[in-house]
Coordinates of C-alpha atoms and ligand atoms in Angstrom, one line a residue:
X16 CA -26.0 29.5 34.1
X17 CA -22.6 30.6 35.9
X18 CA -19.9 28.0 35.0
X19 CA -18.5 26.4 37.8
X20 CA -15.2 28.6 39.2
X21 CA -13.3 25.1 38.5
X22 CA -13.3 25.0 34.6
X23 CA -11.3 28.3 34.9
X24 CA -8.1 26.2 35.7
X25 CA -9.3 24.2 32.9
X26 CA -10.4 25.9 30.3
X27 CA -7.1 28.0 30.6
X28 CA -5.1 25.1 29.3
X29 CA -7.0 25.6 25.9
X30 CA -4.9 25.4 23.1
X31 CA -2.4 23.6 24.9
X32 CA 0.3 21.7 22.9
X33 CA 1.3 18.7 24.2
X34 CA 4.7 17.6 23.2
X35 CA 6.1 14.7 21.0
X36 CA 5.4 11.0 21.4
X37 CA 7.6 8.8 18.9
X38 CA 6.9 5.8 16.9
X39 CA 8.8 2.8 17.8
X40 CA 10.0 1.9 14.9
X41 CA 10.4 3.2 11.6
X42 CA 7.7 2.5 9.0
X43 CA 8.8 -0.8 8.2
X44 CA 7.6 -3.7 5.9
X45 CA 7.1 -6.4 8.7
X46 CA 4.8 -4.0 10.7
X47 CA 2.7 -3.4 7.4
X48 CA 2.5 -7.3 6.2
X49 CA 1.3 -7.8 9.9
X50 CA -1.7 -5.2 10.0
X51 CA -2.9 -5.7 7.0
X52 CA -3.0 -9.6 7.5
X53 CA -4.8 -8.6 10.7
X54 CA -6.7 -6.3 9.1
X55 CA -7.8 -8.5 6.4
X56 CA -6.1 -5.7 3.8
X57 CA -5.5 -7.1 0.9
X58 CA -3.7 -4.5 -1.4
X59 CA -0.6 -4.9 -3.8
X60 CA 0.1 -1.4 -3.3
X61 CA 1.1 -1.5 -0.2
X62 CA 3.8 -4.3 -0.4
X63 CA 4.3 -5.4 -3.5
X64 CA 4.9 -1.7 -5.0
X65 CA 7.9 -0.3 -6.2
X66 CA 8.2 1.6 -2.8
X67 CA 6.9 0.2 0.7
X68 CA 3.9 2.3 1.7
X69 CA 2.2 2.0 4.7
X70 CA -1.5 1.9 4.4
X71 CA -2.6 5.5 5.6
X72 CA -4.9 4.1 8.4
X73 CA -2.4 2.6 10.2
X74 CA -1.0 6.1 10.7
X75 CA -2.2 6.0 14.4
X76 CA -0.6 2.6 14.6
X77 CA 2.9 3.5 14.4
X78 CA 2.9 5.7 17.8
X79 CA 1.5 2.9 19.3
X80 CA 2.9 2.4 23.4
X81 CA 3.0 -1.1 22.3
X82 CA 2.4 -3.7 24.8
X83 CA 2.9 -2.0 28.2
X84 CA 1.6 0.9 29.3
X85 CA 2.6 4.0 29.2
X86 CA 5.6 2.6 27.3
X87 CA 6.9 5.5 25.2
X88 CA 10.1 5.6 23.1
X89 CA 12.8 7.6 24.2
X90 CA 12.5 11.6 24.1
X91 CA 8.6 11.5 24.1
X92 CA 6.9 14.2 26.5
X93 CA 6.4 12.8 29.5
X94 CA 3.3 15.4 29.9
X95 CA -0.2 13.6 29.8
X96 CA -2.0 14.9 26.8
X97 CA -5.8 13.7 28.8
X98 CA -4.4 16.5 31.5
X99 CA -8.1 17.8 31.3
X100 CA -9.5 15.1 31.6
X101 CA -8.2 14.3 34.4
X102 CA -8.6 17.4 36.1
X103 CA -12.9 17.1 35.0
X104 CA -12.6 13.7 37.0
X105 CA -11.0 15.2 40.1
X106 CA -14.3 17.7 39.5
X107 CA -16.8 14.3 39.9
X108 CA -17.0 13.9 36.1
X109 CA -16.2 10.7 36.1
X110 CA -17.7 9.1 33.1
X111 CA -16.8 9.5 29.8
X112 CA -18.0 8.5 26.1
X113 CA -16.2 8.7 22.6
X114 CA -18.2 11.0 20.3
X115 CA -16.3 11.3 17.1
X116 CA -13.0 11.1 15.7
X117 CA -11.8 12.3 12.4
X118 CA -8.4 10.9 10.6
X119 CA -7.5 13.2 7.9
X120 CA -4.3 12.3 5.7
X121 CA -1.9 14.6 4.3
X122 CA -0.3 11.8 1.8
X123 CA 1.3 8.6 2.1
X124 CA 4.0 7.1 4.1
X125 CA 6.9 5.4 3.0
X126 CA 9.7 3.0 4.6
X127 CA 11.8 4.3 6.5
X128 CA 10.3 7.3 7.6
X129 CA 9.7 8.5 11.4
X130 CA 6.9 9.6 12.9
X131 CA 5.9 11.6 15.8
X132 CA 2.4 13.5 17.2
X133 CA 2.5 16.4 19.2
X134 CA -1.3 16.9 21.1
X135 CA -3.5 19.9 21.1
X136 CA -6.5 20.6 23.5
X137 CA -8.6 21.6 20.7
X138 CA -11.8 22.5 22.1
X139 CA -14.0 22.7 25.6
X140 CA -17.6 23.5 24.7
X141 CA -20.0 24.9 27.1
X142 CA -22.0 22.5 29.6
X143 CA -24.0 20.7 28.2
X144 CA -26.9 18.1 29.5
X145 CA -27.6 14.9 27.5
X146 CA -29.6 11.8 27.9
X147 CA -26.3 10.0 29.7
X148 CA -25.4 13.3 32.0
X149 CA -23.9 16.4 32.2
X150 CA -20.3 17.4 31.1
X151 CA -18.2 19.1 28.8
X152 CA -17.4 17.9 25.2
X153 CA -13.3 18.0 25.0
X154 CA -11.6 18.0 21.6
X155 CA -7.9 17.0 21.3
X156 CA -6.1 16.9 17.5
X157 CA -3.4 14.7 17.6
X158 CA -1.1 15.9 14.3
X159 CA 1.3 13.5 13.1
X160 CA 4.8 14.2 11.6
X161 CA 7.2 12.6 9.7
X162 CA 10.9 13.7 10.8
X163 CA 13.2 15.3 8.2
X164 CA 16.3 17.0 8.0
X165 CA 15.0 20.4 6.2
X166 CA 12.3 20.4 8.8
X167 CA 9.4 17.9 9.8
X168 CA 6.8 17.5 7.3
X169 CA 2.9 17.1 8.9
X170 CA 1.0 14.0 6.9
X171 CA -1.9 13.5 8.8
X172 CA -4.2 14.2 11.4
X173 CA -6.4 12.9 14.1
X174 CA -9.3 14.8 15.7
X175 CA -10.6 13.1 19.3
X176 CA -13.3 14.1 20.7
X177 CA -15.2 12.8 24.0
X178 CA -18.0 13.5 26.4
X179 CA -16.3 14.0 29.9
X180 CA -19.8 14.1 32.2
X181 CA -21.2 12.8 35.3
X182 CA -23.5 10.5 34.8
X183 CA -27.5 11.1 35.6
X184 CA -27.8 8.1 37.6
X185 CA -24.8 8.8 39.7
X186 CA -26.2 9.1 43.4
X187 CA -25.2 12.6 45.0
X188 CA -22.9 12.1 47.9
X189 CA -26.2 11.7 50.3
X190 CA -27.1 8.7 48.9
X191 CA -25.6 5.6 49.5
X192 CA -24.5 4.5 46.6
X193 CA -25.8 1.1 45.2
X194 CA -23.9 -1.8 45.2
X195 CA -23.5 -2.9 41.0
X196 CA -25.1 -6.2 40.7
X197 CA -22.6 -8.9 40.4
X198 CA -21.2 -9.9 36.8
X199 CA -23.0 -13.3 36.0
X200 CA -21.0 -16.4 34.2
X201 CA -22.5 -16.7 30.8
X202 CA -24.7 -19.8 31.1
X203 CA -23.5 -22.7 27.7
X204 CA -25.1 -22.8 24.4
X205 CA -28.1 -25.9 24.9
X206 CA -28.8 -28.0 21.8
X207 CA -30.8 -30.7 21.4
X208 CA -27.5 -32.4 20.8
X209 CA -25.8 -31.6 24.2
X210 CA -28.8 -31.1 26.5
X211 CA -28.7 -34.2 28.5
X212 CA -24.8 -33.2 29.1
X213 CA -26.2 -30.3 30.7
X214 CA -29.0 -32.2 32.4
X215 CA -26.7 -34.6 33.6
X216 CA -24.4 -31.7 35.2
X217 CA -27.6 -30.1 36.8
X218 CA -27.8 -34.0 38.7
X219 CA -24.4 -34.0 39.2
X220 CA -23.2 -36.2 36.9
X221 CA -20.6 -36.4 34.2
X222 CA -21.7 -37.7 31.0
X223 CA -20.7 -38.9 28.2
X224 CA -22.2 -39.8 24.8
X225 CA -22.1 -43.5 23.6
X226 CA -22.5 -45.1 20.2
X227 CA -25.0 -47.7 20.5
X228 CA -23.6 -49.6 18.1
X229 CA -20.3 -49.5 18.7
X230 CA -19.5 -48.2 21.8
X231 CA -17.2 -45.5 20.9
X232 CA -17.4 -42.8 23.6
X233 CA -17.2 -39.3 21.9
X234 CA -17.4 -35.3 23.4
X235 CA -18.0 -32.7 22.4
X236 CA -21.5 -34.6 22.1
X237 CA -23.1 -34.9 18.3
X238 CA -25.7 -36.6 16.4
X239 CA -23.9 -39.5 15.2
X240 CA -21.3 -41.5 15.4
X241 CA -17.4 -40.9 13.6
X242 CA -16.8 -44.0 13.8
X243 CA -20.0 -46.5 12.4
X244 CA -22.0 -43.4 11.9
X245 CA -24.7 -44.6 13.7
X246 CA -27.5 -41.8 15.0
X247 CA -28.0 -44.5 18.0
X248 CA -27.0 -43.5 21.3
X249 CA -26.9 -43.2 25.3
X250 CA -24.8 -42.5 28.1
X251 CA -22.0 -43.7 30.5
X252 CA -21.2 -41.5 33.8
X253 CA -17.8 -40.5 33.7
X254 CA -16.0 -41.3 37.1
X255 CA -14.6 -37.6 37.0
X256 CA -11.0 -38.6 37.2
X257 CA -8.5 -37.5 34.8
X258 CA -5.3 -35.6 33.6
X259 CA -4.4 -32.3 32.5
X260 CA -3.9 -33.0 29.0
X261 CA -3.3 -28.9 28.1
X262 CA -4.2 -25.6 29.4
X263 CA -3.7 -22.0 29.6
X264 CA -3.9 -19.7 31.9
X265 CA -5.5 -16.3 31.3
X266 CA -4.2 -13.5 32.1
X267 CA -5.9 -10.4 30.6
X268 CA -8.1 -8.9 29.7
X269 CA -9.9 -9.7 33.1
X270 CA -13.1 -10.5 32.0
X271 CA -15.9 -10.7 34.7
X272 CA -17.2 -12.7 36.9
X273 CA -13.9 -15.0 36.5
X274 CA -11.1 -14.3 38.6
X275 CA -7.8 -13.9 37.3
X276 CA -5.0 -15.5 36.2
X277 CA -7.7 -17.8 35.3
X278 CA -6.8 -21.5 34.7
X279 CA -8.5 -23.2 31.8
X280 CA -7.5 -26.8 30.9
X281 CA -8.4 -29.2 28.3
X282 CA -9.1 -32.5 30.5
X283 CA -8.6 -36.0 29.2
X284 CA -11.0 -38.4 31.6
X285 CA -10.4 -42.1 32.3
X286 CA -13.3 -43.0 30.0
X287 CA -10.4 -41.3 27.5
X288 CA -12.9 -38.2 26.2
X289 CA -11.4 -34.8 26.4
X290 CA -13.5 -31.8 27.7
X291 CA -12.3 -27.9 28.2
X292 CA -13.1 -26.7 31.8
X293 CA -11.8 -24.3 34.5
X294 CA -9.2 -25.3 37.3
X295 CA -10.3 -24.2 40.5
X296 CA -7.8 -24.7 44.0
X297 CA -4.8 -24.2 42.0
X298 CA -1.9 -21.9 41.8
X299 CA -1.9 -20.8 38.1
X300 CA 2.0 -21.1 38.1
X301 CA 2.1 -24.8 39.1
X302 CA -0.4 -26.2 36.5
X303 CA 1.0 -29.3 34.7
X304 CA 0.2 -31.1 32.1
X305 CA -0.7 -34.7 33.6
X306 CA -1.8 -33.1 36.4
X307 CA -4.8 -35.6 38.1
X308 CA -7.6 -34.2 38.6
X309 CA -11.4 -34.5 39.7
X310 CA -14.7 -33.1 38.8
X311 CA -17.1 -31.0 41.0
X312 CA -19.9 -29.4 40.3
X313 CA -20.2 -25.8 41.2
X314 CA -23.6 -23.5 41.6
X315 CA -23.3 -20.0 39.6
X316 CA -25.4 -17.4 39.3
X317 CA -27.5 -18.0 42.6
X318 CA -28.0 -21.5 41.3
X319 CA -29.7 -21.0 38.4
X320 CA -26.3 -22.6 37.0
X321 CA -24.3 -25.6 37.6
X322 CA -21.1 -26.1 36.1
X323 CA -18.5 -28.9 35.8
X324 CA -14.5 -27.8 37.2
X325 CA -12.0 -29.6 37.8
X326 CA -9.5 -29.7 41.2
X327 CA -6.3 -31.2 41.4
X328 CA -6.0 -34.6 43.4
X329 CA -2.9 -36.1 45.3
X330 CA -2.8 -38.9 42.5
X331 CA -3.6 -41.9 44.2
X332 CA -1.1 -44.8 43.6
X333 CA -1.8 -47.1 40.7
X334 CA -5.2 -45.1 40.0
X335 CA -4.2 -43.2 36.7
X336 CA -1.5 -44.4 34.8
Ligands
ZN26 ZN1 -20.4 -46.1 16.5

């Protein structure tokens, strides 16, 4: 079948080196102590040699943006290496899938050395149909060097390649396209232990677990009791009032259904039990700890779930110390 006149433009950008994207930083010791404590690597070699040597699969780490996008040191191309890409999606192939990468070493890397990767598009096969669509298979080797002053040495390698398609379900532009069906909020955990907490939440009501013999209030809820270690217990209703006693406020990754920033706190009721929850009606900036705050119970999930959040109050004189 013809190819469409489109991949011309495309596939004429085969071959294409992209230019140089710098590392950060220097291989350096902290970096290296940091993956591999992240990483769970637990190798003399790499610190406690003679020579600092960074572990050769954190070569990909050290041209890292870093935390913001896009963020590349000074003298990196300013070209975009996915250029293809990008030009498929302007085409309607919009979807795209990892296939394989390769990361192929040349030797090790020391401290003090600095790094760089230029880009290649390596490779555009022919159209191709698979169970997820139909697209093009794109291959981009990214080869890494390390800067010297008789001429940069390569030491490694890293083959990319996706599946840039549009996907079989897509509806053609006659169609009207579907709505996607709303993220739901991942219903709790039920135990035996905690069910009548979440029975009690379905009525409307805040509860809390009582030792029988002793009175002690305790949540999260358990079989028995810290204190007298009693396995006899019931209930009190909480009144739903309390304080902020922590929170945080999430930012990213945005996660749905939640909306974001999304305002989490750890809430310390009257009764003096703690409990985590989400902070509706408030401005995530103005959250403080001590806040007062009262419990409502909101449907999820068209109703099939009831949860317990908390909404700042006006505190009301003399009602929360
Ligand atoms: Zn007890």
């Amino acid at each position: 079948m013809a190819e469409y006149e489109w991949m011309n433009e495309i596939r004429a950008l085969l071959g294409k080196e992209y230019g140089r994207v710098y590392a950060w930083d220097k291989i350096n010791a902290p970096m290296i102590r940091q993956w591999c404590e992240v990483m769970g690597v637990d190798d003399a070699r790499y610190l406690a040699g003679e020579v600092v040597t960074a572990p050769p699969a954190m070569l990909q780490v050290w041209c890292m943006e870093g935390f913001t996008l896009n963020n590349y040191p000074p003298g990196s191309t300013t070209e975009n290496p996915y250029e293809a890409l990008k030009m498929m999606e302007a085409h309607g192939l919009a979807s795209v899938v990892a296939v394989n990468s390769e990361l192929s070493f040349g030797r090790d890397l020391f401290e003090g050395e600095r790094i760089y990767y230029t880009t290649r598009l390596d490779a555009i096969s022919p159209e191709k149909t698979t169970a997820l669509g139909t697209g093009f298979f794109v291959t981009l080797v990214m080869r890494f060097f390390s800067q010297k002053s008789e001429g940069d040495e390569e030491v490694g390698q890293l083959l990319f390649r996706v599946f840039k398609f549009r996907a079989a379900q897509a509806p053609t532009s006659a169609q009207k396209p579907a709505m996607p069906a709303p993220a739901k909020r991942p219903p709790p955990g039920i135990s035996d232990d905690t069910r009548f907490f979440w029975q009690g939440v379905n009525d409307g009501k805040l509860l809390i677990q009582r030792c029988k013999s002793c009175a002690t209030l305790r949540h999260p809820p358990g079989p028995v009791c810290s204190h007298c270690h009693s396995f006899e217990w019931d209930t009190v209703t909480s009144s739903g009032r309390g304080t902020v006693y922590s929170f945080v406020v999430m930012h990213y990754p945005e996660v749905p259904p939640f909306d974001h920033p999304n305002s989490i706190a750890l809430i310390e009721l009257e009764e003096g039990t703690r409990l985590i929850s989400q902070l509706v009606g408030v401005t995530p900036g103005q959250v403080r700890i001590g806040d007062a705050v009262q419990v409502e119970f909101n449907s999820f999930n068209n109703g099939e779930l009831v949860l317990p959040q908390f909404r700042p109050v006006a505190p009301t004189p003399g009602a929360i110390a």
